[in-house]
Amino acid sequence: MRNNIILSPSILAADFSILGKQIKEVEAAGAEYLHIDVMDGSFVPSISFGMPVIASIRKTTDIVFDVHLMIERPERYIEEFAKAGADSITFHLEAAKEPGNVIDKIHSLGKRAGLSVKPATPIADMVPYADKLDMLLVMTVEPGFGGQAYIPESTERIREARRIFTERGLAADIQVDGGITADNAHVVLEAGANVIVAGSAIFKGDIRENVKNMRKAFAAFEK
Ligand code: DX5
Ligand code: ZN
């Protein structure tokens, strides 16, 4: 048995001057989630956007908001992101003092909880939280910027994460984020990922065509 394969286009690569329109396009093309990257200029070098942008696009769509917090001490803002319209909130293991409490907080607000690990963080570090998680995000690039290349060592890390969940009888989602294209999606799917984030590969060029190509790459794993 395997979890459904979900496409989560990352709006970091969108044209923000026509963001609402582009969200409609990915939704119409059949994407299930919208990946929303929040960066604080401290946990990662860059700054993206925050609650007001999320609240504003929330009014335009019912698509699942998959919020990826790349911020220090995420516990400070869980309630605000929930209020802004997040359906799923993912924070970084490296950024939280008490990850277990953050997961509980997200759940207490009725949202799905995700935990993310940077490429250098051992996958084993997530084991204490495995049974609480709705999703593990295995970063496949160094977080902070779109348009980077997939780190090949990620494949074995995805496999390890899937093994850990399976051994414990857990069916959590495994998300991958960074450098995923229609050409390499099969690598992460084969390793056990099932929630696929893609920024540049969806928003650069023809959105509808890009979603279609990504779906084609998923098809072999959806039998
Ligand atoms: C990187 C972000 C990603 C980014 C992915 O820190 O978390 O979500 O938007 O962009 P691509 O798919 O272009 O690598
Ligand atoms: Zn992301």
Coordinates of N, CA and C and ligand atoms in Angstrom, one line a residue:
M1 N 0.8 -1.2 0.0 CA 0.0 0.0 0.0 C 0.9 1.3 0.0
R2 N 0.5 2.2 -0.7 CA 1.2 3.5 -0.6 C 0.3 4.7 -0.6
N3 N 0.8 5.8 0.0 CA 0.0 7.0 0.1 C -0.2 7.6 -1.3
N4 N -1.3 8.4 -1.4 CA -1.5 9.1 -2.7 C -0.4 10.0 -3.0
I5 N -0.1 10.2 -4.3 CA 0.9 11.1 -4.7 C 0.3 12.5 -4.9
I6 N 0.9 13.4 -4.2 CA 0.3 14.8 -4.2 C 1.4 15.8 -4.7
L7 N 0.9 16.7 -5.6 CA 1.7 17.7 -6.1 C 1.5 19.0 -5.4
S8 N 2.6 19.6 -4.9 CA 2.5 20.9 -4.1 C 3.4 22.0 -4.8
P9 N 2.8 22.7 -5.7 CA 3.6 23.7 -6.4 C 4.0 24.9 -5.4
S10 N 5.3 25.2 -5.5 CA 5.8 26.3 -4.5 C 5.7 27.6 -5.2
I11 N 4.9 28.5 -4.5 CA 4.6 29.8 -5.1 C 5.9 30.7 -5.0
L12 N 6.9 30.3 -4.4 CA 8.2 31.1 -4.3 C 8.6 31.4 -5.8
A13 N 8.3 30.5 -6.7 CA 8.7 30.7 -8.1 C 7.7 31.4 -8.9
A14 N 6.5 31.8 -8.3 CA 5.5 32.4 -9.1 C 5.8 33.8 -9.4
D15 N 5.0 34.4 -10.3 CA 5.1 35.8 -10.6 C 4.1 36.5 -9.6
F16 N 4.7 37.2 -8.6 CA 3.8 37.8 -7.6 C 2.9 38.9 -8.0
S17 N 3.2 39.4 -9.2 CA 2.3 40.5 -9.7 C 1.0 39.9 -10.2
I18 N 1.0 38.6 -10.4 CA -0.3 37.9 -10.9 C -0.4 36.6 -10.1
L19 N -0.2 36.7 -8.8 CA -0.1 35.5 -7.9 C -1.5 34.8 -7.9
G20 N -2.6 35.6 -7.7 CA -3.9 35.0 -7.7 C -4.2 34.2 -8.9
K21 N -3.9 34.8 -10.1 CA -4.1 34.1 -11.3 C -3.4 32.8 -11.5
Q22 N -2.1 32.9 -11.1 CA -1.3 31.7 -11.2 C -1.7 30.6 -10.2
I23 N -2.2 30.9 -9.1 CA -2.8 29.9 -8.2 C -4.0 29.3 -8.8
K24 N -4.8 30.0 -9.4 CA -6.0 29.5 -10.1 C -5.5 28.5 -11.2
E25 N -4.4 28.8 -11.9 CA -3.9 28.0 -12.9 C -3.4 26.6 -12.4
V26 N -2.7 26.6 -11.3 CA -2.2 25.3 -10.8 C -3.3 24.5 -10.3
E27 N -4.3 25.2 -9.7 CA -5.5 24.5 -9.2 C -6.3 23.9 -10.3
A28 N -6.5 24.6 -11.4 CA -7.3 24.1 -12.5 C -6.5 23.0 -13.2
A29 N -5.2 23.0 -13.1 CA -4.4 22.0 -13.8 C -4.3 20.7 -12.9
G30 N -4.8 20.8 -11.7 CA -5.0 19.5 -10.9 C -4.0 19.4 -9.7
A31 N -3.3 20.4 -9.3 CA -2.4 20.3 -8.2 C -3.3 20.2 -6.9
E32 N -2.9 19.4 -6.0 CA -3.7 19.2 -4.8 C -3.4 20.2 -3.7
Y33 N -2.1 20.6 -3.5 CA -1.7 21.5 -2.5 C -1.0 22.7 -3.1
L34 N -0.9 23.7 -2.3 CA -0.1 24.9 -2.7 C 1.0 25.0 -1.6
H35 N 2.3 25.0 -2.0 CA 3.4 25.1 -1.1 C 3.8 26.5 -0.9
I36 N 3.8 27.0 0.4 CA 3.9 28.4 0.7 C 5.2 28.5 1.6
D37 N 6.2 29.1 1.1 CA 7.5 29.1 1.8 C 7.7 30.4 2.5
V38 N 7.7 30.3 3.9 CA 7.9 31.5 4.7 C 9.4 31.5 5.2
M39 N 10.1 32.6 4.9 CA 11.5 32.7 5.3 C 11.7 34.0 6.1
D40 N 12.5 33.9 7.1 CA 12.7 35.0 8.1 C 14.0 35.8 8.0
G41 N 14.9 35.4 7.1 CA 16.2 36.1 7.0 C 17.1 35.8 8.1
S42 N 16.7 34.8 8.9 CA 17.6 34.4 10.0 C 17.8 32.9 10.0
F43 N 16.8 32.1 10.0 CA 17.0 30.6 9.9 C 17.5 30.3 8.5
V44 N 17.1 31.1 7.5 CA 17.6 31.0 6.1 C 18.0 32.4 5.7
P45 N 18.9 32.6 4.8 CA 19.4 34.0 4.5 C 18.4 34.9 3.9
S46 N 17.4 34.3 3.2 CA 16.5 35.2 2.5 C 15.2 35.5 3.2
I47 N 14.4 36.4 2.8 CA 13.1 36.8 3.4 C 12.1 36.7 2.2
S48 N 11.0 36.0 2.5 CA 9.9 35.9 1.5 C 8.7 36.7 1.8
F49 N 7.8 36.1 2.5 CA 6.5 36.8 2.9 C 5.9 36.1 4.1
G50 N 4.9 36.7 4.6 CA 4.3 36.1 5.8 C 2.8 36.1 5.8
M51 N 2.2 36.3 7.0 CA 0.8 36.1 7.2 C -0.1 36.9 6.3
P52 N 0.1 38.2 6.1 CA -0.8 39.0 5.3 C -1.0 38.5 3.8
V53 N 0.1 38.0 3.3 CA 0.0 37.4 1.9 C -0.8 36.1 1.9
I54 N -0.6 35.3 2.9 CA -1.4 34.0 3.0 C -2.8 34.3 3.2
A55 N -3.1 35.2 4.1 CA -4.5 35.6 4.4 C -5.2 36.1 3.2
S56 N -4.5 36.9 2.4 CA -5.0 37.5 1.2 C -5.3 36.4 0.1
I57 N -4.4 35.5 -0.1 CA -4.7 34.5 -1.2 C -5.7 33.4 -0.7
R58 N -5.8 33.3 0.7 CA -6.8 32.4 1.2 C -8.2 32.7 0.7
K59 N -8.5 34.0 0.5 CA -9.8 34.4 0.1 C -10.1 33.9 -1.4
T60 N -9.0 33.5 -2.1 CA -9.2 33.3 -3.5 C -9.3 31.8 -3.9
T61 N -9.1 30.9 -3.0 CA -9.0 29.5 -3.3 C -9.2 28.6 -2.1
D62 N -9.7 27.4 -2.4 CA -9.9 26.4 -1.4 C -8.8 25.3 -1.4
I63 N -7.8 25.5 -2.2 CA -6.7 24.5 -2.3 C -6.0 24.4 -1.0
V64 N -5.5 23.2 -0.7 CA -4.8 23.0 0.6 C -3.6 23.8 0.7
F65 N -3.5 24.6 1.7 CA -2.3 25.5 2.0 C -1.3 24.7 2.8
D66 N -0.2 24.4 2.2 CA 0.9 23.6 2.7 C 2.0 24.6 3.1
V67 N 2.0 25.1 4.3 CA 2.9 26.2 4.7 C 4.2 25.6 5.3
H68 N 5.3 26.0 4.7 CA 6.7 25.6 5.1 C 7.4 26.7 5.8
L69 N 7.5 26.6 7.1 CA 8.1 27.7 7.9 C 9.6 27.5 8.0
M70 N 10.3 28.4 7.3 CA 11.8 28.4 7.5 C 12.1 29.6 8.4
I71 N 11.7 29.5 9.7 CA 11.9 30.6 10.6 C 12.4 30.0 11.9
E72 N 13.1 30.9 12.7 CA 13.6 30.5 14.0 C 12.4 30.5 15.0
R73 N 12.5 29.6 15.9 CA 11.5 29.5 17.0 C 10.0 29.6 16.4
P74 N 9.7 28.7 15.6 CA 8.4 28.7 15.0 C 7.2 28.7 16.0
E75 N 7.5 28.2 17.2 CA 6.4 28.2 18.2 C 5.7 29.5 18.4
R76 N 6.5 30.6 18.1 CA 5.9 31.9 18.3 C 4.8 32.3 17.4
Y77 N 4.7 31.6 16.2 CA 3.8 32.0 15.2 C 2.7 31.0 14.7
I78 N 2.7 29.8 15.3 CA 1.8 28.8 14.9 C 0.4 29.3 14.8
E79 N -0.1 29.9 15.8 CA -1.5 30.4 15.9 C -1.8 31.3 14.7
E80 N -0.8 32.2 14.5 CA -1.1 33.2 13.5 C -1.1 32.6 12.1
F81 N -0.3 31.6 11.8 CA -0.3 31.0 10.5 C -1.6 30.2 10.3
A82 N -2.0 29.6 11.4 CA -3.3 28.8 11.4 C -4.4 29.8 11.0
K83 N -4.4 30.9 11.7 CA -5.5 31.9 11.5 C -5.4 32.5 10.1
A84 N -4.2 32.6 9.5 CA -4.1 33.2 8.2 C -4.6 32.2 7.1
G85 N -4.8 31.0 7.5 CA -5.4 30.0 6.5 C -4.6 28.8 6.2
A86 N -3.5 28.5 6.9 CA -2.7 27.3 6.7 C -3.6 26.0 7.0
D87 N -3.5 25.0 6.2 CA -4.1 23.7 6.5 C -3.1 22.8 7.1
S88 N -1.9 22.9 6.6 CA -0.8 22.1 7.1 C 0.4 23.0 7.4
I89 N 1.0 22.8 8.6 CA 2.1 23.7 9.0 C 3.3 22.8 9.2
T90 N 4.4 23.1 8.5 CA 5.6 22.4 8.6 C 6.7 23.3 9.1
F91 N 7.4 22.9 10.2 CA 8.5 23.7 10.7 C 9.7 22.9 10.8
H92 N 10.9 23.6 11.0 CA 12.2 22.9 11.0 C 12.6 22.4 12.3
L93 N 13.0 21.1 12.3 CA 13.5 20.5 13.6 C 14.6 21.3 14.2
E94 N 15.5 21.8 13.3 CA 16.7 22.6 13.7 C 16.3 23.9 14.4
A95 N 15.1 24.4 14.2 CA 14.7 25.7 14.6 C 13.8 25.8 15.9
A96 N 13.4 24.6 16.3 CA 12.5 24.6 17.4 C 13.1 24.0 18.7
K97 N 12.9 24.6 19.8 CA 13.5 24.0 21.1 C 12.7 22.8 21.5
E98 N 11.4 22.8 21.4 CA 10.6 21.6 21.8 C 9.7 21.2 20.7
P99 N 10.3 20.5 19.7 CA 9.5 20.1 18.5 C 8.2 19.4 18.9
G100 N 8.2 18.5 19.9 CA 7.0 17.8 20.3 C 5.9 18.7 20.6
N101 N 6.2 19.8 21.4 CA 5.2 20.8 21.8 C 4.6 21.6 20.6
V102 N 5.5 21.8 19.6 CA 5.1 22.6 18.4 C 4.1 21.7 17.6
I103 N 4.4 20.4 17.5 CA 3.5 19.5 16.8 C 2.1 19.5 17.5
D104 N 2.2 19.4 18.9 CA 0.9 19.4 19.6 C 0.1 20.6 19.4
K105 N 0.8 21.8 19.4 CA 0.2 23.0 19.2 C -0.6 23.1 17.9
I106 N 0.1 22.6 16.8 CA -0.5 22.6 15.5 C -1.7 21.7 15.5
H107 N -1.6 20.6 16.1 CA -2.8 19.7 16.2 C -3.9 20.3 17.0
S108 N -3.6 21.0 18.0 CA -4.6 21.6 18.9 C -5.5 22.6 18.1
L109 N -4.9 23.1 17.0 CA -5.6 24.1 16.2 C -6.3 23.4 15.0
G110 N -6.2 22.1 15.0 CA -6.9 21.4 14.0 C -6.2 21.3 12.6
K111 N -4.9 21.5 12.7 CA -4.1 21.5 11.4 C -3.2 20.3 11.3
R112 N -2.8 20.0 10.1 CA -1.8 18.9 9.9 C -0.4 19.4 10.3
A113 N 0.4 18.5 10.9 CA 1.7 18.9 11.4 C 2.8 18.2 10.6
G114 N 3.7 19.1 10.1 CA 4.9 18.5 9.4 C 6.2 19.0 10.1
L115 N 7.2 18.1 10.0 CA 8.5 18.4 10.5 C 9.5 18.3 9.4
S116 N 10.4 19.3 9.3 CA 11.3 19.3 8.2 C 12.8 19.2 8.7
V117 N 13.6 18.5 7.9 CA 15.0 18.3 8.2 C 15.8 18.8 7.0
K118 N 16.8 19.6 7.4 CA 17.8 20.1 6.4 C 18.7 19.0 5.9
P119 N 19.4 19.1 4.8 CA 20.2 18.0 4.2 C 21.2 17.5 5.2
A120 N 21.7 18.3 6.1 CA 22.8 17.8 7.0 C 22.3 17.2 8.3
T121 N 21.0 17.3 8.5 CA 20.4 16.8 9.8 C 20.1 15.3 9.6
P122 N 20.7 14.4 10.6 CA 20.4 13.0 10.4 C 18.9 12.7 10.5
I123 N 18.4 11.9 9.6 CA 17.0 11.5 9.5 C 16.6 10.9 10.9
A124 N 17.5 10.2 11.6 CA 17.2 9.6 12.9 C 16.8 10.6 13.9
D125 N 17.1 11.8 13.7 CA 16.7 12.9 14.7 C 15.2 13.1 14.8
M126 N 14.5 12.6 13.7 CA 13.1 12.8 13.8 C 12.3 11.6 14.5
V127 N 13.1 10.6 14.8 CA 12.4 9.4 15.3 C 11.6 9.7 16.6
P128 N 12.0 10.5 17.5 CA 11.2 10.7 18.7 C 9.8 11.3 18.4
Y129 N 9.7 11.9 17.2 CA 8.4 12.6 16.9 C 7.6 11.8 15.8
A130 N 8.2 10.7 15.3 CA 7.6 10.0 14.2 C 6.2 9.7 14.3
D131 N 5.8 9.2 15.5 CA 4.4 8.8 15.6 C 3.4 9.9 15.8
K132 N 3.8 11.1 15.9 CA 3.0 12.3 16.0 C 2.8 13.0 14.7
L133 N 3.6 12.7 13.7 CA 3.7 13.5 12.5 C 2.7 13.1 11.4
D134 N 2.1 14.1 10.8 CA 1.3 13.8 9.6 C 2.3 13.8 8.4
M135 N 3.4 14.5 8.5 CA 4.3 14.6 7.3 C 5.7 14.9 7.8
L136 N 6.7 14.2 7.1 CA 8.1 14.6 7.3 C 8.5 15.2 6.0
L137 N 9.2 16.4 6.1 CA 9.7 17.1 4.9 C 11.2 16.8 4.8
V138 N 11.7 16.0 3.9 CA 13.1 15.8 3.7 C 13.6 16.8 2.7
M139 N 14.3 17.9 3.1 CA 14.8 18.9 2.2 C 15.8 18.3 1.2
T140 N 15.6 18.5 0.0 CA 16.5 18.0 -1.1 C 17.4 19.0 -1.7
V141 N 17.4 20.2 -1.1 CA 18.4 21.3 -1.3 C 18.5 22.0 0.0
E142 N 19.5 22.8 0.2 CA 19.7 23.6 1.3 C 18.5 24.7 1.3
P143 N 17.7 24.7 2.4 CA 16.6 25.7 2.3 C 17.0 27.1 2.2
G144 N 16.2 27.9 1.5 CA 16.5 29.3 1.4 C 16.2 29.9 0.0
F145 N 16.4 29.1 -1.0 CA 16.2 29.7 -2.4 C 15.6 28.6 -3.3
G146 N 14.8 29.1 -4.2 CA 14.3 28.2 -5.3 C 15.4 28.0 -6.4
G147 N 15.1 27.1 -7.3 CA 16.0 27.0 -8.4 C 17.3 26.3 -8.2
Q148 N 17.5 25.6 -7.1 CA 18.8 24.9 -6.9 C 18.7 23.4 -7.4
A149 N 19.8 22.8 -7.5 CA 19.8 21.4 -8.0 C 19.6 20.4 -6.9
Y150 N 18.9 19.4 -7.2 CA 18.6 18.2 -6.3 C 19.9 17.7 -5.7
I151 N 20.0 17.5 -4.4 CA 21.2 16.9 -3.8 C 21.1 15.4 -3.9
P152 N 22.0 14.7 -4.6 CA 21.8 13.2 -4.9 C 21.7 12.4 -3.6
E153 N 22.5 12.8 -2.5 CA 22.5 12.0 -1.3 C 21.1 12.0 -0.6
S154 N 20.2 12.9 -1.1 CA 18.8 12.9 -0.5 C 18.1 11.6 -0.7
T155 N 18.4 10.9 -1.8 CA 17.6 9.7 -2.2 C 17.7 8.7 -1.1
E156 N 18.9 8.4 -0.6 CA 19.0 7.5 0.5 C 18.3 7.9 1.8
R157 N 18.3 9.2 2.0 CA 17.6 9.8 3.2 C 16.1 9.6 3.1
I158 N 15.6 9.7 2.0 CA 14.1 9.5 1.8 C 13.8 8.0 2.1
R159 N 14.7 7.2 1.5 CA 14.5 5.7 1.7 C 14.5 5.4 3.2
E160 N 15.5 6.0 3.9 CA 15.6 5.7 5.4 C 14.4 6.2 6.1
A161 N 13.9 7.4 5.8 CA 12.7 7.9 6.4 C 11.5 7.0 6.2
R162 N 11.3 6.5 5.0 CA 10.2 5.6 4.7 C 10.4 4.3 5.5
R163 N 11.6 3.8 5.6 CA 11.8 2.6 6.3 C 11.4 2.8 7.8
I164 N 11.8 3.9 8.4 CA 11.5 4.2 9.8 C 10.0 4.2 10.0
F165 N 9.3 4.9 9.1 CA 7.8 4.9 9.3 C 7.2 3.5 9.1
T166 N 7.6 2.8 8.1 CA 7.1 1.5 7.8 C 7.3 0.5 8.9
E167 N 8.5 0.5 9.4 CA 8.9 -0.4 10.5 C 8.0 -0.1 11.8
R168 N 7.5 1.1 11.9 CA 6.7 1.4 13.1 C 5.2 1.4 12.7
G169 N 4.9 0.9 11.5 CA 3.5 0.8 11.1 C 2.8 2.1 10.9
L170 N 3.6 3.2 10.6 CA 3.1 4.5 10.4 C 3.0 4.8 8.9
A171 N 2.0 5.5 8.5 CA 1.8 5.9 7.1 C 1.9 7.4 6.8
A172 N 2.8 8.0 7.6 CA 3.0 9.5 7.4 C 3.4 9.8 6.0
D173 N 3.0 11.0 5.5 CA 3.5 11.4 4.2 C 5.0 11.8 4.3
I174 N 5.7 11.6 3.2 CA 7.0 12.1 3.1 C 7.1 13.1 1.9
Q175 N 7.4 14.3 2.3 CA 7.5 15.4 1.3 C 8.9 15.6 0.9
V176 N 9.1 16.0 -0.3 CA 10.5 16.4 -0.8 C 10.4 17.8 -1.4
D177 N 11.4 18.5 -1.2 CA 11.4 20.0 -1.6 C 12.7 20.4 -2.0
G178 N 12.8 20.8 -3.3 CA 14.1 21.4 -3.8 C 14.6 20.6 -5.0
G179 N 14.6 21.3 -6.1 CA 15.3 20.7 -7.3 C 14.5 19.6 -7.9
I180 N 13.2 19.4 -7.7 CA 12.4 18.3 -8.2 C 11.9 18.8 -9.6
T181 N 12.0 17.9 -10.6 CA 11.5 18.2 -11.9 C 10.8 16.9 -12.4
A182 N 10.2 17.1 -13.6 CA 9.5 15.9 -14.2 C 10.5 14.8 -14.5
D183 N 11.8 15.2 -14.7 CA 12.8 14.3 -15.1 C 13.4 13.5 -13.9
N184 N 13.4 14.0 -12.7 CA 13.9 13.3 -11.6 C 12.9 12.9 -10.6
A185 N 11.6 13.2 -10.8 CA 10.6 12.9 -9.8 C 10.5 11.3 -9.5
H186 N 10.8 10.5 -10.5 CA 10.8 9.1 -10.3 C 11.8 8.6 -9.3
V187 N 12.9 9.4 -9.1 CA 13.9 9.0 -8.2 C 13.4 9.1 -6.7
V188 N 12.7 10.2 -6.5 CA 12.2 10.4 -5.1 C 10.9 9.6 -4.8
L189 N 10.1 9.4 -5.8 CA 9.0 8.5 -5.7 C 9.4 7.1 -5.4
E190 N 10.3 6.6 -6.1 CA 10.8 5.2 -5.9 C 11.4 5.1 -4.5
A191 N 12.0 6.1 -4.0 CA 12.6 6.0 -2.7 C 11.6 6.1 -1.6
G192 N 10.3 6.5 -1.9 CA 9.3 6.5 -0.9 C 8.6 7.9 -0.6
A193 N 9.0 8.9 -1.3 CA 8.3 10.2 -1.1 C 7.0 10.1 -1.8
N194 N 6.0 10.9 -1.2 CA 4.7 11.0 -1.9 C 4.1 12.4 -2.0
V195 N 4.7 13.4 -1.4 CA 4.3 14.7 -1.5 C 5.4 15.5 -2.2
I196 N 5.1 15.9 -3.4 CA 6.2 16.5 -4.3 C 6.1 18.0 -4.4
V197 N 7.0 18.7 -3.9 CA 7.1 20.2 -4.0 C 7.8 20.5 -5.3
A198 N 7.3 21.4 -6.0 CA 8.1 21.9 -7.2 C 7.8 23.4 -7.4
G199 N 8.8 24.2 -7.5 CA 8.7 25.6 -7.7 C 9.0 26.0 -9.2
S200 N 10.2 26.0 -9.5 CA 10.7 26.4 -10.9 C 10.0 25.5 -11.9
A201 N 10.0 24.2 -11.6 CA 9.5 23.2 -12.6 C 8.0 23.4 -12.9
I202 N 7.3 24.1 -12.1 CA 5.9 24.4 -12.3 C 5.6 25.8 -12.8
F203 N 6.3 26.8 -12.2 CA 5.9 28.2 -12.5 C 6.7 28.8 -13.6
K204 N 7.8 28.2 -14.0 CA 8.6 28.8 -15.1 C 8.1 28.2 -16.4
G205 N 7.5 29.0 -17.3 CA 7.0 28.5 -18.6 C 5.5 28.3 -18.4
D206 N 5.0 27.3 -19.2 CA 3.5 27.0 -19.2 C 3.1 26.2 -18.1
I207 N 2.4 26.8 -17.1 CA 2.0 26.1 -15.9 C 1.2 24.8 -16.2
R208 N 0.2 24.9 -17.1 CA -0.6 23.8 -17.3 C 0.2 22.6 -17.9
E209 N 1.0 22.9 -18.8 CA 1.9 21.9 -19.5 C 2.9 21.3 -18.4
N210 N 3.4 22.2 -17.6 CA 4.4 21.7 -16.5 C 3.7 20.7 -15.5
V211 N 2.4 21.1 -15.1 CA 1.7 20.2 -14.2 C 1.4 18.8 -14.9
K212 N 1.1 18.9 -16.2 CA 0.8 17.7 -17.0 C 2.0 16.8 -17.0
N213 N 3.2 17.4 -17.3 CA 4.4 16.6 -17.4 C 4.8 16.0 -16.0
M214 N 4.5 16.7 -15.0 CA 4.8 16.2 -13.7 C 3.9 15.0 -13.4
R215 N 2.6 15.1 -13.7 CA 1.7 14.1 -13.5 C 2.0 12.8 -14.3
K216 N 2.6 13.0 -15.5 CA 3.0 11.9 -16.3 C 4.1 11.1 -15.6
A217 N 5.0 11.9 -14.9 CA 6.1 11.2 -14.2 C 5.6 10.5 -13.0
F218 N 4.4 10.9 -12.4 CA 3.9 10.3 -11.2 C 3.1 9.0 -11.6
A219 N 2.6 8.9 -12.9 CA 1.7 7.9 -13.2 C 2.2 6.5 -13.0
A220 N 3.4 6.2 -13.2 CA 4.0 4.9 -13.1 C 3.9 4.4 -11.6
F221 N 3.8 5.4 -10.7 CA 3.8 5.0 -9.3 C 2.4 5.0 -8.7
E222 N 1.4 5.3 -9.5 CA 0.1 5.4 -9.0 C -0.8 4.2 -9.2
K223 N -0.2 3.1 -9.7 CA -0.9 1.9 -10.0 C -1.4 1.2 -8.7
Ligands
DX5_1 C1 13.5 26.3 -0.8 C2 12.0 26.2 -0.7 C3 11.4 25.5 -1.8 C4 11.6 26.1 -3.2 C5 11.7 25.0 -4.2 O1 14.0 26.7 0.4 O2 11.7 25.5 0.5 O3 10.0 25.2 -1.6 O4 10.6 27.0 -3.5 O5 12.0 25.5 -5.4 P1 12.5 24.6 -6.6 O6 11.5 23.6 -6.9 O7 12.7 25.6 -7.7 O8 13.8 24.0 -6.2
ZN2 ZN 9.6 24.8 0.7

